[in-house]
């Protein structure tokens, strides 16, 4: 009775299209689930995400879960996750992507999941890292340890959404470093971010991790921006 009254007064909306969710729906509606633009990068030998880094940084593999289009479902989900504190979206997407990635740990012998870090000042402003729940869901379902302390950002920078690739590459150079890297010699890191546009931030993070002797790096993002 009380639950029904609360739903009437405060209806639960789909984070993808903002329509009302039915009783058996969570986070996003059935229609949005059907329309999610999955990339299927994990099934391809070469893909758009991997091509971003070709000849720039040596990765074991690189996948994105979804394609990002302006005014689309994925943009709505990322916006709610990144700026509105709806961290349950990251958990939902991570759990669902893990279903497609079963066997990933054994196939690629991944040791640790690493999120792209926020500078402490940015983290204090936002109060959370938008990729954390996505990472933790993958960590739990794929049985891969999660480490959010190894990689850190050493300089505060403003948002990069309007910068071009050259500007981002210059800005991101040496912005990321590792703590106690010698303890992780020979490890395979799975680096996670929310959206890949130019790839400059991930490139900088990967290069920092690859300074660890005999380290390997792979990349997964929630979304890939299609121009």
CSV table of C-alpha atoms in Angstrom, one decimal:
chain,number,residue,atom,x,y,z
A,1,UNK,CA,0.0,0.0,0.0
A,2,UNK,CA,2.7,2.5,1.1
A,3,UNK,CA,5.0,1.5,-1.8
A,4,UNK,CA,2.2,1.9,-4.3
A,5,UNK,CA,1.4,5.4,-2.9
A,6,UNK,CA,5.1,6.4,-3.1
A,7,UNK,CA,5.2,5.2,-6.7
A,8,UNK,CA,2.1,7.3,-7.4
A,9,UNK,CA,3.6,10.4,-5.8
A,10,UNK,CA,7.2,9.8,-6.9
A,11,UNK,CA,7.1,7.7,-10.1
A,12,UNK,CA,10.3,5.9,-11.1
A,13,UNK,CA,11.4,7.0,-14.5
A,14,UNK,CA,13.7,5.3,-17.1
A,15,UNK,CA,17.2,6.9,-17.1
A,16,UNK,CA,17.3,6.3,-20.9
A,17,UNK,CA,14.1,7.9,-22.1
A,18,UNK,CA,12.4,9.3,-18.9
A,19,UNK,CA,9.3,7.3,-19.5
A,20,UNK,CA,7.6,5.6,-16.5
A,21,UNK,CA,9.1,2.3,-15.5
A,22,UNK,CA,6.8,-0.7,-15.1
A,23,UNK,CA,6.9,-2.8,-11.9
A,24,UNK,CA,9.2,-5.4,-13.4
A,25,UNK,CA,11.6,-2.8,-14.9
A,26,UNK,CA,14.7,-1.3,-13.2
A,27,UNK,CA,17.0,1.5,-14.2
A,28,UNK,CA,16.0,1.5,-17.9
A,29,UNK,CA,12.8,0.4,-19.6
A,30,UNK,CA,12.4,-2.6,-21.9
A,31,UNK,CA,12.3,-0.4,-24.9
A,32,UNK,CA,15.6,1.3,-24.1
A,33,UNK,CA,17.2,-2.1,-23.3
A,34,UNK,CA,16.2,-3.3,-26.8
A,35,UNK,CA,17.6,-0.1,-28.4
A,36,UNK,CA,20.9,0.0,-26.5
A,37,UNK,CA,23.6,0.4,-29.2
A,38,UNK,CA,25.9,-2.5,-28.3
A,39,UNK,CA,29.3,-2.4,-30.1
A,40,UNK,CA,30.1,-6.1,-29.8
A,41,UNK,CA,33.8,-5.1,-29.8
A,42,UNK,CA,34.6,-8.1,-27.6
A,43,UNK,CA,33.7,-10.4,-30.6
A,44,UNK,CA,35.9,-8.5,-33.1
A,45,UNK,CA,39.7,-8.9,-33.8
A,46,UNK,CA,39.9,-5.2,-34.6
A,47,UNK,CA,37.4,-2.6,-33.6
A,48,UNK,CA,36.9,1.2,-33.3
A,49,UNK,CA,38.2,1.4,-29.7
A,50,UNK,CA,41.4,-0.6,-30.4
A,51,UNK,CA,42.0,1.5,-33.6
A,52,UNK,CA,42.2,4.7,-31.5
A,53,UNK,CA,45.5,3.5,-30.0
A,54,UNK,CA,47.0,1.9,-33.1
A,55,UNK,CA,50.7,2.9,-33.4
A,56,UNK,CA,50.4,5.1,-30.2
A,57,UNK,CA,50.3,2.8,-27.2
A,58,UNK,CA,50.6,-1.0,-27.1
A,59,UNK,CA,47.4,-2.5,-25.7
A,60,UNK,CA,46.5,-6.2,-25.3
A,61,UNK,CA,42.8,-5.4,-26.3
A,62,UNK,CA,40.4,-2.4,-26.1
A,63,UNK,CA,36.6,-2.7,-26.0
A,64,UNK,CA,33.7,-0.3,-25.6
A,65,UNK,CA,30.3,-1.6,-24.4
A,66,UNK,CA,28.0,1.0,-26.2
A,67,UNK,CA,28.1,3.5,-29.0
A,68,UNK,CA,27.6,7.1,-27.8
A,69,UNK,CA,25.4,9.4,-30.0
A,70,UNK,CA,24.3,12.9,-29.2
A,71,UNK,CA,20.7,13.1,-27.9
A,72,UNK,CA,20.6,9.3,-27.6
A,73,UNK,CA,19.9,6.8,-24.8
A,74,UNK,CA,23.6,6.4,-23.9
A,75,UNK,CA,24.2,10.1,-23.6
A,76,UNK,CA,21.3,10.3,-21.1
A,77,UNK,CA,22.7,7.4,-19.1
A,78,UNK,CA,26.2,8.8,-19.0
A,79,UNK,CA,24.9,12.3,-18.0
A,80,UNK,CA,22.8,10.9,-15.2
A,81,UNK,CA,25.8,8.7,-14.0
A,82,UNK,CA,28.4,11.4,-14.3
A,83,UNK,CA,26.7,14.5,-13.1
A,84,UNK,CA,23.5,13.5,-11.3
A,85,UNK,CA,25.0,10.9,-8.9
A,86,UNK,CA,23.0,8.0,-10.3
A,87,UNK,CA,25.7,5.5,-9.6
A,88,UNK,CA,23.2,2.6,-9.9
A,89,UNK,CA,23.5,3.1,-13.7
A,90,UNK,CA,27.2,2.1,-13.5
A,91,UNK,CA,26.3,-1.0,-11.5
A,92,UNK,CA,23.5,-2.0,-13.9
A,93,UNK,CA,25.7,-1.6,-17.0
A,94,UNK,CA,28.7,-3.3,-15.4
A,95,UNK,CA,26.6,-6.4,-14.4
A,96,UNK,CA,25.1,-6.6,-17.9
A,97,UNK,CA,28.4,-6.2,-19.7
A,98,UNK,CA,30.0,-8.8,-17.4
A,99,UNK,CA,27.5,-11.3,-18.8
A,100,UNK,CA,29.0,-10.7,-22.3
A,101,UNK,CA,32.6,-10.9,-21.0
A,102,UNK,CA,32.5,-14.2,-19.2
A,103,UNK,CA,35.9,-16.0,-19.5
A,104,UNK,CA,37.7,-12.7,-20.1
A,105,UNK,CA,39.9,-13.1,-17.0
A,106,UNK,CA,41.1,-16.6,-18.1
A,107,UNK,CA,41.5,-15.7,-21.7
A,108,UNK,CA,43.6,-12.7,-21.1
A,109,UNK,CA,45.0,-13.4,-17.7
A,110,UNK,CA,43.9,-10.0,-16.2
A,111,UNK,CA,45.2,-9.3,-12.8
A,112,UNK,CA,43.7,-6.0,-11.7
A,113,UNK,CA,40.9,-3.6,-12.7
A,114,UNK,CA,42.0,0.1,-12.6
A,115,UNK,CA,39.6,3.1,-13.0
A,116,UNK,CA,40.8,6.3,-14.7
A,117,UNK,CA,41.3,8.4,-11.6
A,118,UNK,CA,39.9,11.8,-10.8
A,119,UNK,CA,42.2,14.5,-9.2
A,120,UNK,CA,41.4,14.7,-5.5
A,121,UNK,CA,40.0,18.2,-6.0
A,122,UNK,CA,37.6,17.0,-8.7
A,123,UNK,CA,36.7,14.0,-6.5
A,124,UNK,CA,35.8,16.3,-3.7
A,125,UNK,CA,33.6,18.4,-6.0
A,126,UNK,CA,31.8,15.4,-7.4
A,127,UNK,CA,32.1,13.2,-4.3
A,128,UNK,CA,32.4,10.0,-6.4
A,129,UNK,CA,34.3,8.7,-9.5
A,130,UNK,CA,31.6,8.0,-12.1
A,131,UNK,CA,33.3,4.7,-13.3
A,132,UNK,CA,33.6,3.2,-9.8
A,133,UNK,CA,30.3,1.3,-9.7
A,134,UNK,CA,30.9,0.0,-13.3
A,135,UNK,CA,34.4,-1.2,-12.3
A,136,UNK,CA,33.1,-2.8,-9.1
A,137,UNK,CA,30.4,-4.7,-10.9
A,138,UNK,CA,32.9,-6.0,-13.4
A,139,UNK,CA,35.3,-6.9,-10.6
A,140,UNK,CA,32.7,-8.9,-8.7
A,141,UNK,CA,31.2,-10.7,-11.7
A,142,UNK,CA,34.5,-11.5,-13.4
A,143,UNK,CA,36.4,-12.2,-10.2
A,144,UNK,CA,39.1,-9.7,-10.9
A,145,UNK,CA,40.5,-7.5,-8.1
A,146,UNK,CA,39.7,-3.8,-8.1
A,147,UNK,CA,42.4,-1.3,-7.3
A,148,UNK,CA,41.6,2.5,-7.2
A,149,UNK,CA,44.9,3.5,-5.5
A,150,UNK,CA,47.6,2.5,-7.9
A,151,UNK,CA,47.0,5.1,-10.5
A,152,UNK,CA,46.5,8.8,-9.6
A,153,UNK,CA,46.2,12.1,-11.3
A,154,UNK,CA,48.8,14.6,-10.2
A,155,UNK,CA,47.3,17.8,-11.6
A,156,UNK,CA,43.9,19.4,-11.5
A,157,UNK,CA,42.4,20.2,-14.9
A,158,UNK,CA,39.2,21.6,-16.2
A,159,UNK,CA,36.7,19.6,-18.2
A,160,UNK,CA,38.0,18.4,-21.6
A,161,UNK,CA,34.8,17.9,-23.4
A,162,UNK,CA,35.3,20.8,-25.8
A,163,UNK,CA,39.1,20.2,-26.4
A,164,UNK,CA,40.3,18.7,-29.7
A,165,UNK,CA,42.7,15.7,-29.8
A,166,UNK,CA,45.9,17.7,-30.0
A,167,UNK,CA,44.9,19.9,-27.1
A,168,UNK,CA,44.0,16.9,-25.0
A,169,UNK,CA,47.2,15.1,-25.8
A,170,UNK,CA,49.3,18.1,-24.7
A,171,UNK,CA,47.2,18.6,-21.6
A,172,UNK,CA,47.2,15.0,-20.5
A,173,UNK,CA,51.0,14.4,-21.0
A,174,UNK,CA,52.4,13.1,-17.7
A,175,UNK,CA,49.2,14.0,-15.8
A,176,UNK,CA,49.0,10.4,-14.4
A,177,UNK,CA,51.4,8.5,-12.3
A,178,UNK,CA,51.5,5.2,-10.3
A,179,UNK,CA,52.2,4.5,-6.7
A,180,UNK,CA,54.6,1.7,-5.7
A,181,UNK,CA,54.6,0.4,-9.2
A,182,UNK,CA,57.5,-2.1,-8.5
A,183,UNK,CA,55.0,-4.1,-6.5
A,184,UNK,CA,53.0,-4.8,-9.6
A,185,UNK,CA,55.8,-5.9,-11.9
A,186,UNK,CA,54.5,-8.1,-14.8
A,187,UNK,CA,50.8,-7.5,-14.0
A,188,UNK,CA,48.1,-7.2,-16.7
A,189,UNK,CA,45.9,-4.1,-15.9
A,190,UNK,CA,42.4,-3.6,-17.2
A,191,UNK,CA,41.9,0.2,-17.4
A,192,UNK,CA,38.3,1.5,-17.3
A,193,UNK,CA,36.8,4.8,-18.3
A,194,UNK,CA,33.3,6.1,-19.0
A,195,UNK,CA,33.5,7.5,-22.6
A,196,UNK,CA,36.2,7.4,-25.2
A,197,UNK,CA,36.4,10.3,-27.6
A,198,UNK,CA,39.9,11.1,-28.7
A,199,UNK,CA,41.5,8.5,-26.4
A,200,UNK,CA,44.1,11.0,-25.0
A,201,UNK,CA,43.2,10.5,-21.3
A,202,UNK,CA,43.3,6.7,-21.6
A,203,UNK,CA,46.6,6.9,-23.6
A,204,UNK,CA,48.2,8.9,-20.8
A,205,UNK,CA,47.0,6.5,-18.2
A,206,UNK,CA,48.1,3.5,-20.1
A,207,UNK,CA,51.6,4.9,-20.7
A,208,UNK,CA,51.9,5.6,-16.9
A,209,UNK,CA,51.0,1.9,-16.2
A,210,UNK,CA,53.3,0.6,-18.8
A,211,UNK,CA,56.3,2.2,-17.0
A,212,UNK,CA,55.9,-0.6,-14.6
A,213,UNK,CA,58.4,-3.4,-15.7
A,214,UNK,CA,56.8,-6.0,-17.9
A,215,UNK,CA,53.3,-4.6,-17.4
A,216,UNK,CA,50.4,-5.1,-19.8
A,217,UNK,CA,47.4,-2.9,-20.3
A,218,UNK,CA,44.0,-3.4,-21.8
A,219,UNK,CA,41.1,-0.9,-22.0
A,220,UNK,CA,37.3,-1.1,-21.5
A,221,UNK,CA,35.0,1.9,-21.7
A,222,UNK,CA,31.3,2.2,-21.1
A,223,UNK,CA,30.8,4.1,-24.4
A,224,UNK,CA,32.6,5.0,-27.6
A,225,UNK,CA,31.8,8.3,-29.2
A,226,UNK,CA,30.9,8.0,-32.9
A,227,UNK,CA,31.4,11.2,-34.9
